[in-house]
Short mmCIF file of C-alpha atoms in Angstrom, two decimals:
data_model
loop_
_atom_site.label_atom_id
_atom_site.label_comp_id
_atom_site.label_asym_id
_atom_site.label_seq_id
_atom_site.Cartn_x
_atom_site.Cartn_y
_atom_site.Cartn_z
CA MET A 30 84.84 114.93 84.54
CA THR A 31 82.90 117.76 82.86
CA SER A 32 84.01 118.56 78.74
CA GLN A 33 86.23 120.89 80.75
CA SER A 34 88.20 119.32 81.75
CA LYS A 35 92.02 119.34 81.39
CA ARG A 36 93.25 118.41 78.30
CA PRO A 37 96.96 116.60 77.59
CA PRO A 38 100.14 118.77 76.31
CA SER A 39 99.95 118.28 72.38
CA VAL A 40 103.42 117.82 73.04
CA GLU A 41 105.62 116.65 76.27
CA VAL A 42 109.13 115.54 75.82
CA HIS A 43 110.95 115.10 79.21
CA ASP A 44 114.97 114.50 79.21
CA VAL A 45 115.17 113.16 75.74
CA HIS A 46 118.76 112.14 74.70
CA LYS A 47 120.10 111.31 71.20
CA GLN A 48 123.57 110.42 70.14
CA PHE A 49 124.30 109.16 66.20
CA GLY A 50 127.76 107.16 66.85
CA THR A 51 130.32 110.00 68.25
CA VAL A 52 127.71 113.08 68.01
CA CYS A 53 125.85 114.07 69.85
CA ALA A 54 123.15 115.58 68.10
CA VAL A 55 120.34 116.25 71.46
CA ASP A 56 121.17 116.56 74.75
CA GLY A 57 119.09 116.68 77.71
CA VAL A 58 115.55 118.48 75.71
CA THR A 59 112.76 119.09 78.05
CA PHE A 60 109.72 121.18 77.49
CA ARG A 61 105.68 120.80 76.89
CA ILE A 62 103.35 122.32 73.71
CA GLU A 63 100.06 122.60 75.12
CA PRO A 64 96.90 122.93 72.66
CA GLY A 65 95.98 126.03 70.25
CA GLU A 66 100.03 127.02 71.09
CA VAL A 67 102.45 127.95 67.99
CA VAL A 68 105.06 127.41 68.30
CA ALA A 69 109.45 127.57 66.88
CA LEU A 70 111.87 125.13 67.19
CA LEU A 71 114.83 127.81 66.25
CA GLY A 72 118.54 126.91 65.87
CA PRO A 73 121.42 127.56 63.58
CA ASN A 74 121.99 124.43 61.38
CA GLY A 75 122.79 121.34 63.39
CA ALA A 76 121.48 122.65 66.76
CA GLY A 77 119.63 119.43 67.30
CA LYS A 78 116.37 120.58 65.18
CA THR A 79 115.52 117.64 63.24
CA THR A 80 116.31 114.82 65.20
CA THR A 81 114.95 116.20 67.99
CA LEU A 82 111.42 116.36 65.64
CA ASP A 83 112.32 113.11 64.39
CA MET A 84 111.74 111.88 68.23
CA ILE A 85 108.65 113.48 68.65
CA LEU A 86 107.42 111.85 65.53
CA GLY A 87 108.60 108.53 66.22
CA LEU A 88 110.26 107.99 63.31
CA THR A 89 113.97 108.41 65.30
CA ARG A 90 113.94 106.13 68.80
CA PRO A 91 115.31 108.23 71.76
CA ASP A 92 118.33 106.79 73.46
CA ARG A 93 116.70 108.75 76.90
CA GLY A 94 113.81 110.58 77.70
CA GLU A 95 110.22 110.14 77.36
CA ILE A 96 107.83 111.54 74.58
CA GLN A 97 104.26 112.15 74.67
CA ILE A 98 102.29 112.75 71.67
CA LEU A 99 98.50 114.75 72.78
CA GLY A 100 98.98 112.32 75.65
CA THR A 101 99.95 109.15 73.99
CA THR A 102 102.60 107.54 72.01
CA PRO A 103 103.64 109.19 68.87
CA ARG A 104 102.67 105.94 66.79
CA GLN A 105 99.63 106.32 68.47
CA ALA A 106 98.49 109.90 67.77
CA LEU A 107 100.09 108.95 64.27
CA ASP A 108 97.34 105.87 63.93
CA ASP A 109 94.39 107.94 65.45
CA GLY A 110 95.19 110.63 62.58
CA GLN A 111 96.24 113.72 65.02
CA VAL A 112 99.22 114.76 63.51
CA GLY A 113 99.99 115.82 60.40
CA CYS A 114 103.49 116.32 58.90
CA VAL A 115 105.55 118.25 56.40
CA LEU A 116 109.18 116.60 56.40
CA GLN A 117 111.88 118.66 55.37
CA GLN A 118 112.84 116.66 52.30
CA GLY A 119 111.39 113.30 50.43
CA ASP A 120 110.29 113.44 47.00
CA LEU A 121 106.05 112.33 46.45
CA LEU A 122 105.20 109.45 44.64
CA LYS A 123 105.08 109.48 41.05
CA GLY A 124 103.57 108.23 38.31
CA LEU A 125 100.49 110.21 39.87
CA ARG A 126 98.48 113.79 39.43
CA VAL A 127 97.98 115.54 42.85
CA HIS A 128 94.53 115.11 43.32
CA GLU A 129 95.22 111.27 42.93
CA LEU A 130 98.40 111.13 45.49
CA ILE A 131 95.92 113.25 48.03
CA ARG A 132 92.83 110.83 47.54
CA ALA A 133 95.62 107.79 47.97
CA VAL A 134 96.81 109.55 51.25
CA SER A 135 93.36 110.67 52.81
CA ALA A 136 92.18 106.85 52.49
CA LEU A 137 94.33 105.57 55.05
CA GLN A 138 92.94 108.13 57.70
CA PRO A 139 90.72 107.36 60.12
CA ARG A 140 89.20 110.50 60.34
CA PRO A 141 89.78 111.91 56.60
CA ALA A 142 89.06 115.51 56.44
CA PRO A 143 86.74 116.63 53.69
CA LEU A 144 89.13 116.41 50.07
CA ALA A 145 87.46 120.58 49.46
CA GLU A 146 88.41 121.69 52.07
CA VAL A 147 92.59 120.30 52.38
CA VAL A 148 92.16 121.70 48.61
CA LYS A 149 91.08 124.93 48.97
CA ARG A 150 93.89 125.47 52.94
CA ALA A 151 96.71 123.78 50.82
CA GLN A 152 95.83 126.61 47.71
CA LEU A 153 96.20 123.71 45.01
CA ASP A 154 92.53 124.85 43.65
CA ASP A 155 94.90 125.28 39.76
CA LEU A 156 97.41 122.38 40.57
CA LEU A 157 94.51 119.14 41.13
CA ASN A 158 95.66 118.18 37.78
CA ARG A 159 99.58 118.22 37.58
CA LYS A 160 101.24 115.23 37.90
CA VAL A 161 103.35 115.42 40.81
CA THR A 162 106.74 115.41 38.69
CA LYS A 163 105.73 119.07 37.21
CA LEU A 164 105.79 120.80 40.54
CA SER A 165 107.88 123.62 41.51
CA GLY A 166 109.69 123.37 44.79
CA GLY A 167 107.11 125.71 46.32
CA GLU A 168 104.27 123.85 44.86
CA THR A 169 105.61 120.36 45.83
CA GLN A 170 105.85 122.03 49.35
CA ARG A 171 102.36 122.54 49.68
CA VAL A 172 101.81 119.06 47.90
CA ARG A 173 103.22 118.20 51.48
CA PHE A 174 101.44 120.60 53.50
CA ALA A 175 97.63 118.83 51.70
CA LEU A 176 99.24 116.10 53.45
CA ALA A 177 99.78 116.67 56.20
CA LEU A 178 96.34 118.03 56.71
CA VAL A 179 94.64 114.95 55.15
CA GLY A 180 93.74 113.51 58.80
CA ASP A 181 92.57 116.97 59.78
CA PRO A 182 94.95 116.93 62.71
CA ALA A 183 94.76 118.65 66.06
CA LEU A 184 99.29 118.95 65.53
CA LEU A 185 100.61 119.70 62.96
CA ILE A 186 104.41 119.68 63.00
CA LEU A 187 106.56 121.13 60.17
CA ASP A 188 110.62 120.20 59.43
CA GLU A 189 112.32 124.35 57.97
CA PRO A 190 108.62 124.58 55.96
CA THR A 191 109.75 127.30 53.76
CA ALA A 192 113.22 125.91 53.19
CA ALA A 193 113.10 125.15 49.87
CA MET A 194 110.70 128.76 49.00
CA ASP A 195 110.96 131.75 46.94
CA VAL A 196 110.20 135.22 49.59
CA SER A 197 106.98 134.78 47.74
CA ALA A 198 105.37 131.45 48.52
CA ARG A 199 106.84 131.85 51.82
CA ARG A 200 104.86 134.61 52.48
CA SER A 201 101.40 132.58 51.14
CA PHE A 202 102.30 129.19 53.05
CA TRP A 203 102.74 130.80 56.25
CA ASP A 204 99.01 132.98 55.32
CA SER A 205 97.49 129.88 55.24
CA MET A 206 99.12 128.41 58.22
CA ARG A 207 97.29 131.14 59.79
CA GLU A 208 94.13 130.62 58.91
CA PHE A 209 94.78 126.41 60.39
CA VAL A 210 95.84 127.52 63.65
CA ALA A 211 92.95 129.96 64.19
CA ALA A 212 90.69 126.48 64.77
CA ASP A 213 92.70 125.94 68.08
CA ARG A 214 95.42 123.59 66.59
CA THR A 215 98.80 123.31 67.48
CA VAL A 216 101.83 123.89 65.52
CA LEU A 217 105.46 123.08 66.32
CA PHE A 218 107.77 124.39 63.50
CA SER A 219 111.26 124.34 63.48
CA THR A 220 113.42 126.90 61.73
CA HIS A 221 116.59 128.58 61.39
CA TYR A 222 115.24 132.12 60.62
CA LEU A 223 114.86 134.54 63.31
CA GLU A 224 111.79 136.71 61.78
CA GLU A 225 110.12 133.70 60.71
CA ALA A 226 109.83 132.11 64.21
CA ASP A 227 108.80 135.61 65.64
CA ALA A 228 106.31 136.83 62.29
CA ILE A 229 104.57 133.86 63.88
CA ALA A 230 105.02 131.53 66.75
CA ASP A 231 103.57 133.16 70.03
CA ARG A 232 106.62 130.85 71.68
CA ILE A 233 110.45 130.21 70.82
CA ILE A 234 112.27 127.09 71.51
CA LEU A 235 115.96 128.14 70.39
CA LEU A 236 117.82 124.83 70.71
CA ALA A 237 122.12 125.47 70.37
CA GLN A 238 124.34 122.23 70.25
CA GLY A 239 121.18 119.48 71.68
CA ARG A 240 120.21 121.83 73.87
CA VAL A 241 117.79 124.41 74.94
CA VAL A 242 119.35 127.80 75.75
CA ALA A 243 115.78 129.36 75.76
CA ASP A 244 112.31 129.29 76.03
CA GLY A 245 109.92 131.86 76.46
CA PRO A 246 107.63 134.50 74.35
CA ALA A 247 108.76 135.44 70.79
CA SER A 248 109.12 138.68 71.87
CA GLN A 249 111.82 138.12 74.62
CA ILE A 250 112.97 135.39 72.76
CA ARG A 251 113.95 138.18 69.85
CA ALA A 252 115.28 140.37 72.55
CA VAL A 253 117.33 137.54 73.70
CA ALA A 254 118.30 135.64 70.08
CA GLY A 255 118.52 139.38 68.18
CA ALA A 256 121.62 140.07 68.78
CA LYS A 257 123.48 142.96 66.70
CA THR A 258 126.92 143.56 65.15
CA LEU A 259 127.75 147.19 65.70
CA ARG A 260 131.11 148.35 63.34
CA CYS A 261 133.04 151.00 63.67
CA THR A 262 136.53 152.72 63.19
CA LEU A 263 138.52 153.64 66.61
CA SER A 264 142.55 154.17 66.88
CA ASP A 265 143.80 153.40 70.10
CA ALA A 266 140.70 150.85 71.11
CA GLN A 267 141.32 149.14 74.34
CA PRO A 268 139.19 146.06 73.96
CA GLU A 269 138.97 146.35 78.32
CA ALA A 270 137.19 149.16 77.77
CA LEU A 271 134.87 148.68 74.89
CA SER A 272 133.66 145.41 77.55
CA LYS A 273 131.85 147.42 79.80
CA LEU A 274 130.36 149.71 77.63
CA PRO A 275 126.14 147.93 79.18
CA GLY A 276 124.98 145.50 76.35
CA ALA A 277 128.38 144.33 74.86
CA GLY A 278 129.33 140.98 74.31
CA PRO A 279 132.63 139.61 72.67
CA ILE A 280 134.79 142.43 71.42
CA THR A 281 137.06 141.88 68.40
CA VAL A 282 139.56 144.25 67.34
CA HIS A 283 141.59 143.93 63.63
CA GLY A 284 143.53 147.22 63.35
CA THR A 285 141.14 149.93 64.16
CA GLN A 286 138.00 148.21 62.73
CA ILE A 287 136.32 147.28 66.04
CA THR A 288 133.23 144.77 66.25
CA ILE A 289 131.13 144.69 69.08
CA ARG A 290 128.58 141.73 69.47
CA SER A 291 125.60 143.45 70.89
CA LEU A 292 121.94 141.81 73.15
CA ASP A 293 120.90 145.99 73.35
CA SER A 294 122.51 147.58 70.45
CA ASP A 295 120.65 150.92 71.67
CA ARG A 296 122.10 151.15 74.81
CA THR A 297 125.53 150.14 73.65
CA LEU A 298 126.16 152.51 70.65
CA ARG A 299 125.05 155.45 73.09
CA ALA A 300 127.31 154.61 76.11
CA LEU A 301 129.58 154.28 72.91
CA LEU A 302 128.99 157.67 71.65
CA ASP A 303 129.84 158.82 75.51
CA GLY A 304 132.52 157.12 76.10
CA PHE A 305 134.81 156.90 72.49
CA PRO A 306 133.67 160.43 70.18
CA LEU A 307 136.33 159.51 68.35
CA ALA A 308 134.67 156.40 66.82
CA SER A 309 133.57 157.06 63.16
CA ASP A 310 131.60 154.66 60.82
CA ILE A 311 129.74 152.93 63.18
CA GLU A 312 127.18 150.19 61.64
CA VAL A 313 125.01 148.36 63.53
CA THR A 314 123.66 145.10 61.28
CA ALA A 315 121.23 141.61 63.09
CA ALA A 316 123.88 139.10 63.60
CA PRO A 317 122.86 135.83 62.15
CA LEU A 318 122.05 133.47 64.22
CA ALA A 319 124.33 131.32 64.56
CA ASP A 320 126.30 134.64 66.23
CA ALA A 321 122.53 135.27 68.12
CA VAL A 322 122.75 132.22 69.86
CA LEU A 323 126.30 131.89 70.63
CA ALA A 324 126.26 135.85 71.98
CA LEU A 325 123.30 133.77 74.78
CA THR A 326 125.79 130.85 75.76
CA ASP A 327 128.59 133.78 76.28
CA ALA A 328 125.99 135.57 77.60
CA GLY A 329 124.75 132.61 80.09
CA SER A 330 128.20 131.42 80.72
CA HIS A 331 129.90 134.97 82.20
CA ARG A 332 126.85 135.69 84.33
CA MET B 28 93.64 100.95 51.92
CA MET B 29 91.88 100.01 49.25
CA THR B 30 92.18 103.18 47.06
CA TYR B 31 95.86 103.32 47.76
CA LEU B 32 95.84 99.58 46.30
CA LYS B 33 93.87 101.30 43.13
CA TYR B 34 96.22 104.17 42.77
CA GLU B 35 99.84 102.74 43.38
CA VAL B 36 98.49 99.66 40.49
CA LEU B 37 97.00 103.35 38.58
CA ARG B 38 100.64 104.05 38.99
CA VAL B 39 102.76 101.33 38.04
CA LEU B 40 100.32 100.88 34.63
CA ARG B 41 101.49 104.51 33.17
CA ASN B 42 105.47 103.58 33.79
CA GLY B 43 105.57 102.65 29.71
CA ALA B 44 109.29 100.46 31.01
CA PHE B 45 106.97 98.52 32.65
CA THR B 46 104.30 97.49 30.33
CA GLY B 47 107.15 96.63 27.97
CA TYR B 48 109.22 94.02 30.27
CA THR B 49 105.62 92.81 31.56
CA VAL B 50 103.42 92.40 28.63
CA GLY B 51 105.75 93.24 25.34
CA PHE B 52 108.36 90.48 25.94
CA PRO B 53 106.86 88.05 27.39
CA VAL B 54 104.02 88.00 24.70
CA GLY B 55 106.83 89.00 21.60
CA PHE B 56 108.84 85.55 22.69
CA TYR B 57 105.96 83.53 23.16
CA LEU B 58 104.48 85.02 19.62
CA LEU B 59 108.31 84.05 18.75
CA PHE B 60 108.97 80.54 19.53
CA THR B 61 105.39 79.75 19.04
CA VAL B 62 104.33 80.92 15.37
CA VAL B 63 107.87 80.55 13.57
CA PHE B 64 109.80 77.65 14.91
CA ASP B 65 108.43 75.60 15.38
CA GLN B 66 107.97 73.08 18.29
CA SER B 67 107.68 68.73 19.47
CA PRO B 68 105.37 68.68 22.29
CA VAL B 69 106.67 68.55 25.78
CA GLY B 70 105.46 66.45 28.56
CA GLY B 71 102.18 65.61 26.75
CA SER B 72 101.17 69.24 26.49
CA ALA B 73 101.02 70.53 22.83
CA PHE B 74 104.12 73.15 22.93
CA ASP B 75 102.03 76.20 22.06
CA ALA B 76 100.06 75.46 25.13
CA TYR B 77 102.76 74.60 27.23
CA TYR B 78 104.95 77.53 26.34
CA MET B 79 101.83 79.77 26.94
CA VAL B 80 101.89 79.06 30.76
CA SER B 81 105.89 79.55 30.76
CA MET B 82 105.23 83.06 29.25
CA ALA B 83 102.31 83.96 31.23
CA LEU B 84 104.52 83.47 34.06
CA TYR B 85 107.43 84.38 33.38
CA GLY B 86 105.20 87.67 32.85
CA ALA B 87 104.29 87.20 35.82
CA ILE B 88 107.20 86.84 37.45
CA GLY B 89 108.44 89.95 35.94
CA THR B 90 105.91 91.79 37.22
CA ALA B 91 106.59 90.93 40.50
CA LEU B 92 110.57 91.15 40.46
CA THR B 93 110.61 94.31 38.57
CA GLY B 94 107.34 96.17 38.37
CA VAL B 95 106.39 96.61 42.17
CA GLY B 96 109.73 95.04 44.35
CA ALA B 97 112.57 96.91 42.58
CA PRO B 98 110.73 99.42 42.55
CA ILE B 99 110.51 99.80 46.65
CA ALA B 100 114.01 100.68 46.79
CA MET B 101 112.93 103.90 44.97
CA GLU B 102 110.10 104.48 47.17
CA ARG B 103 112.65 104.22 50.02
CA SER B 104 115.26 106.49 48.42
CA LYS B 105 113.11 108.80 47.87
CA GLY B 106 111.27 109.68 51.21
CA TRP B 107 108.43 108.14 50.43
CA THR B 108 108.61 105.53 52.97
CA ARG B 109 109.29 108.56 55.76
CA GLN B 110 106.29 109.64 54.30
CA LEU B 111 103.70 106.84 54.87
CA ALA B 112 105.06 105.83 58.15
CA LEU B 113 103.66 108.89 59.13
CA THR B 114 99.98 108.19 58.56
CA PRO B 115 98.12 105.34 59.72
CA LEU B 116 99.18 102.28 57.13
CA ARG B 117 101.45 99.52 59.13
CA PRO B 118 104.27 98.23 58.09
CA GLY B 119 102.27 94.72 57.56
CA ARG B 120 99.42 96.73 55.09
CA TYR B 121 101.91 97.84 52.95
CA LEU B 122 103.01 94.87 52.35
CA LEU B 123 99.54 93.44 51.98
CA ILE B 124 99.40 96.19 49.14
CA LYS B 125 102.58 95.48 47.79
CA ILE B 126 101.38 91.37 47.37
CA ALA B 127 97.99 92.80 46.30
CA ALA B 128 99.80 95.45 44.03
CA ALA B 129 101.54 92.46 42.47
CA SER B 130 98.51 90.22 41.49
CA VAL B 131 96.41 93.01 39.27
CA LEU B 132 99.53 93.73 38.09
CA SER B 133 100.77 91.10 36.66
CA LEU B 134 96.95 89.80 35.08
CA PRO B 135 97.57 92.05 31.74
CA ALA B 136 100.70 89.82 31.00
CA ILE B 137 98.98 87.01 32.43
CA LEU B 138 95.16 87.86 30.11
CA ALA B 139 97.65 88.64 26.84
CA ILE B 140 99.06 85.25 26.87
CA LEU B 141 96.12 83.22 27.10
CA LEU B 142 94.63 85.16 24.98
CA CYS B 143 97.41 84.70 22.55
CA GLY B 144 97.53 81.20 23.15
CA LYS B 145 93.78 80.45 22.89
CA LEU B 146 93.19 83.45 19.37
CA ILE B 147 96.57 82.56 17.64
CA HIS B 148 97.27 78.89 18.55
CA ARG B 149 93.89 77.79 19.03
CA VAL B 150 94.67 76.40 22.58
CA ASP B 151 92.03 73.93 24.01
CA LEU B 152 91.36 73.77 27.03
CA ASP B 153 87.96 73.18 29.43
CA LEU B 154 86.93 76.29 30.93
CA GLY B 155 87.99 75.21 34.62
CA THR B 156 91.38 74.46 32.99
CA TRP B 157 91.66 78.73 31.95
CA LEU B 158 90.26 79.51 35.44
CA ALA B 159 92.60 76.73 37.42
CA LEU B 160 95.09 78.86 35.65
CA VAL B 161 95.57 82.60 36.91
CA PRO B 162 95.85 81.44 40.29
CA ALA B 163 97.90 78.98 39.95
CA LEU B 164 100.00 81.59 37.88
CA TRP B 165 99.06 83.82 40.85
CA VAL B 166 100.26 81.89 43.80
CA GLY B 167 103.50 80.89 41.21
CA ALA B 168 104.91 83.94 41.76
CA LEU B 169 103.40 84.92 45.09
CA PRO B 170 107.84 83.94 46.23
CA PHE B 171 108.96 86.25 43.61
CA VAL B 172 106.50 89.22 44.96
CA GLY B 173 108.28 88.29 48.64
CA LEU B 174 111.85 88.17 46.48
CA GLY B 175 111.02 91.58 45.12
CA ILE B 176 110.78 93.29 48.45
CA ALA B 177 113.61 91.93 49.93
CA ILE B 178 115.62 93.29 46.72
CA GLY B 179 113.67 96.66 46.96
CA TYR B 180 114.70 96.74 50.94
CA THR B 181 118.18 95.57 50.81
CA PHE B 182 119.22 97.36 47.38
CA ARG B 183 119.34 101.11 46.06
CA ASP B 184 117.66 102.39 43.57
CA GLU B 185 119.36 101.61 39.90
CA SER B 186 121.20 98.05 41.78
CA ALA B 187 118.05 97.16 42.81
CA GLN B 188 116.30 97.02 39.72
CA GLY B 189 119.78 95.41 38.38
CA VAL B 190 119.59 93.27 41.09
CA ALA B 191 116.35 92.08 40.17
CA LEU B 192 116.72 91.91 36.66
CA ALA B 193 119.58 89.17 37.00
CA ALA B 194 117.44 87.45 39.07
CA TYR B 195 114.48 87.41 36.83
CA PHE B 196 116.49 86.44 33.75
CA LEU B 197 119.08 84.26 35.08
CA MET B 198 116.06 82.52 37.53
CA SER B 199 113.81 81.91 35.01
CA VAL B 200 116.58 80.64 32.19
CA ALA B 201 117.24 78.32 34.13
CA GLY B 202 113.66 77.30 35.44
CA GLY B 203 112.89 76.27 32.06
CA LEU B 204 110.71 78.97 31.76
CA TRP B 205 112.58 80.30 28.62
CA MET B 206 113.06 76.81 26.88
CA PRO B 207 111.90 73.66 28.17
CA THR B 208 113.96 71.78 30.78
CA VAL B 209 114.19 68.43 28.88
CA ALA B 210 116.41 70.81 25.90
CA PHE B 211 119.14 71.14 29.03
CA PRO B 212 121.53 69.18 29.24
CA ALA B 213 121.34 66.63 32.56
CA TRP B 214 123.12 68.68 35.35
CA LEU B 215 121.94 71.82 34.70
CA ALA B 216 118.18 70.16 34.68
CA LYS B 217 118.97 68.81 38.02
CA VAL B 218 119.39 72.49 39.04
CA SER B 219 116.22 73.07 37.93
CA GLU B 220 114.73 70.94 39.75
CA VAL B 221 114.84 72.79 42.78
CA LEU B 222 114.31 76.55 41.70
CA PRO B 223 111.28 78.21 42.21
CA THR B 224 110.59 79.40 38.77
CA TYR B 225 110.75 75.83 37.91
CA ARG B 226 108.37 74.32 40.89
CA ALA B 227 105.75 77.98 39.61
CA GLY B 228 105.78 76.61 36.41
CA GLU B 229 105.05 73.20 37.39
CA LEU B 230 102.23 74.16 38.84
CA SER B 231 101.18 75.11 35.90
CA TRP B 232 102.45 73.09 33.30
CA ARG B 233 100.58 69.77 35.08
CA LEU B 234 97.29 72.10 35.26
CA ILE B 235 97.19 71.72 31.50
CA ALA B 236 98.23 68.50 31.31
CA GLY B 237 95.00 67.63 32.90
CA GLU B 238 96.50 66.25 35.88
CA SER B 239 96.60 68.43 39.51
CA PRO B 240 98.41 70.90 40.05
CA PHE B 241 100.32 69.39 43.36
CA SER B 242 102.48 67.29 42.95
CA GLY B 243 106.03 67.03 45.41
CA GLY B 244 106.81 69.71 43.15
CA ALA B 245 104.89 72.57 45.41
CA LEU B 246 106.69 71.78 48.69
CA ILE B 247 109.47 72.88 47.07
CA LEU B 248 107.93 75.89 45.75
CA ALA B 249 106.02 76.69 49.10
CA ALA B 250 109.78 76.09 50.63
CA TRP B 251 110.62 78.79 48.51
CA THR B 252 107.45 81.23 49.28
CA VAL B 253 107.25 80.61 53.05
CA ALA B 254 111.71 81.82 52.72
CA PHE B 255 111.18 84.97 50.40
CA LEU B 256 108.37 85.95 51.80
CA GLY B 257 110.54 85.88 55.37
CA LEU B 258 113.37 87.50 53.79
CA ALA B 259 110.88 90.44 52.72
CA ALA B 260 109.75 90.63 56.23
CA TRP B 261 113.49 90.75 57.29
CA ARG B 262 114.41 93.19 55.56
CA PHE B 263 111.87 95.39 55.71
CA ARG B 264 111.80 94.87 59.68
CA ARG B 265 115.72 96.19 59.40
CA ALA B 266 115.82 99.84 56.90
CA SER B 267 112.97 100.51 59.31
#
């Protein structure tokens, strides 16, 4: 064995299933994340993102399938302080100041990171003496980020970390995250914003209805999930003819109002202008992620 | 783990309601019943001394139930126990921290009441007895740490605090901590004899009467301790 020997995958999820009552939350998910990757788990609400992350963290036991973190069980990896996480919800322990809370949790770690480094990364310098009950949503999230960093983890897991943040808090949060990633660490985060996934992650795993519907480099997923909606006014429209437009997905006709969902809006638009010169009031907008996923799964099943 | 314990203790101490319940009330009761009213000796001990240990235990039990046990319900519903589950802290150690916190946090109540007894009523005990009272009171409060944890893992938020308070008052009154069981009707005195509150008090009442703290009653207390700690472990496992 040399020091260059291959490191185990940071996360390995194999054919994992989880059912809650009659609801199938996760239905056979498989993926592998190598050390140093920054991966977004993207999907609309209810796609199974949180359940998947909970199972990776050992908070929820899968009905079927196997999960390994850094070559071991989730519990062992957590005990070794190798995994830091920011959960989607949860209050901090009240009655403490920020620095006290960080010290308390840091003391539970086998190899705690230096406090100063944690504070710098989470940008908490001016909040250290604040009571945890007196923090805004974005500030609370920064403290929770700090709590995820106290063990000096190799893998960071974030469940919709920016959900409670405004735009500027969101930007500074991801700025500090990029710094963390630069130190060759692995990050897996969930989000339902395609732009966020695209801007931060190298790779996107797209989940819908408990399944992986796409997995690949961020640019590739943006191309397939970044569906656009074309709207125009056109009398005497024939849906059959419109559906032959290149890239066109599902089409809805509402009187003279036509809506075309497209995975390649540029091509669709050109063909539309050529083939239907009477089309007017043309508008192209980004489809919501839920629609994009729908288009993607439809396109997949029609092919 | 010691650091976490330190902050755990600190944050409970900062809660004014906690200090009121566990130090203020017992001290107030003690002064009310020993200064204002004149009482006859109980079981060979001066009432001042007898009631001193009753109220010290009352404070220690209050700490265990309402200061440490029931607030666990809050930690659970607010997601803090989930956060802790993602640290290397093992569940057994978490429970140990809670038990240790209850011991440390019951010290203010115990010391305040013993000081009142010593300074105001000149309660006269030899040094060994004074020193033995603290561990005796801790041992007496231990089953209630278990009960408190079980309540914290069974009920939610305010209802956990309500259940803890109800158990606290009922068992304290019926166990003879508020007034000695010699004043009870015979049937109630019979009930007291099986209660952990009475058997916990017995340890210290025997100490100040110059007897060994351990009698047959200590077995009943031991049984309650095992039962409540077992209940706590069971509820804890169910919840996690």
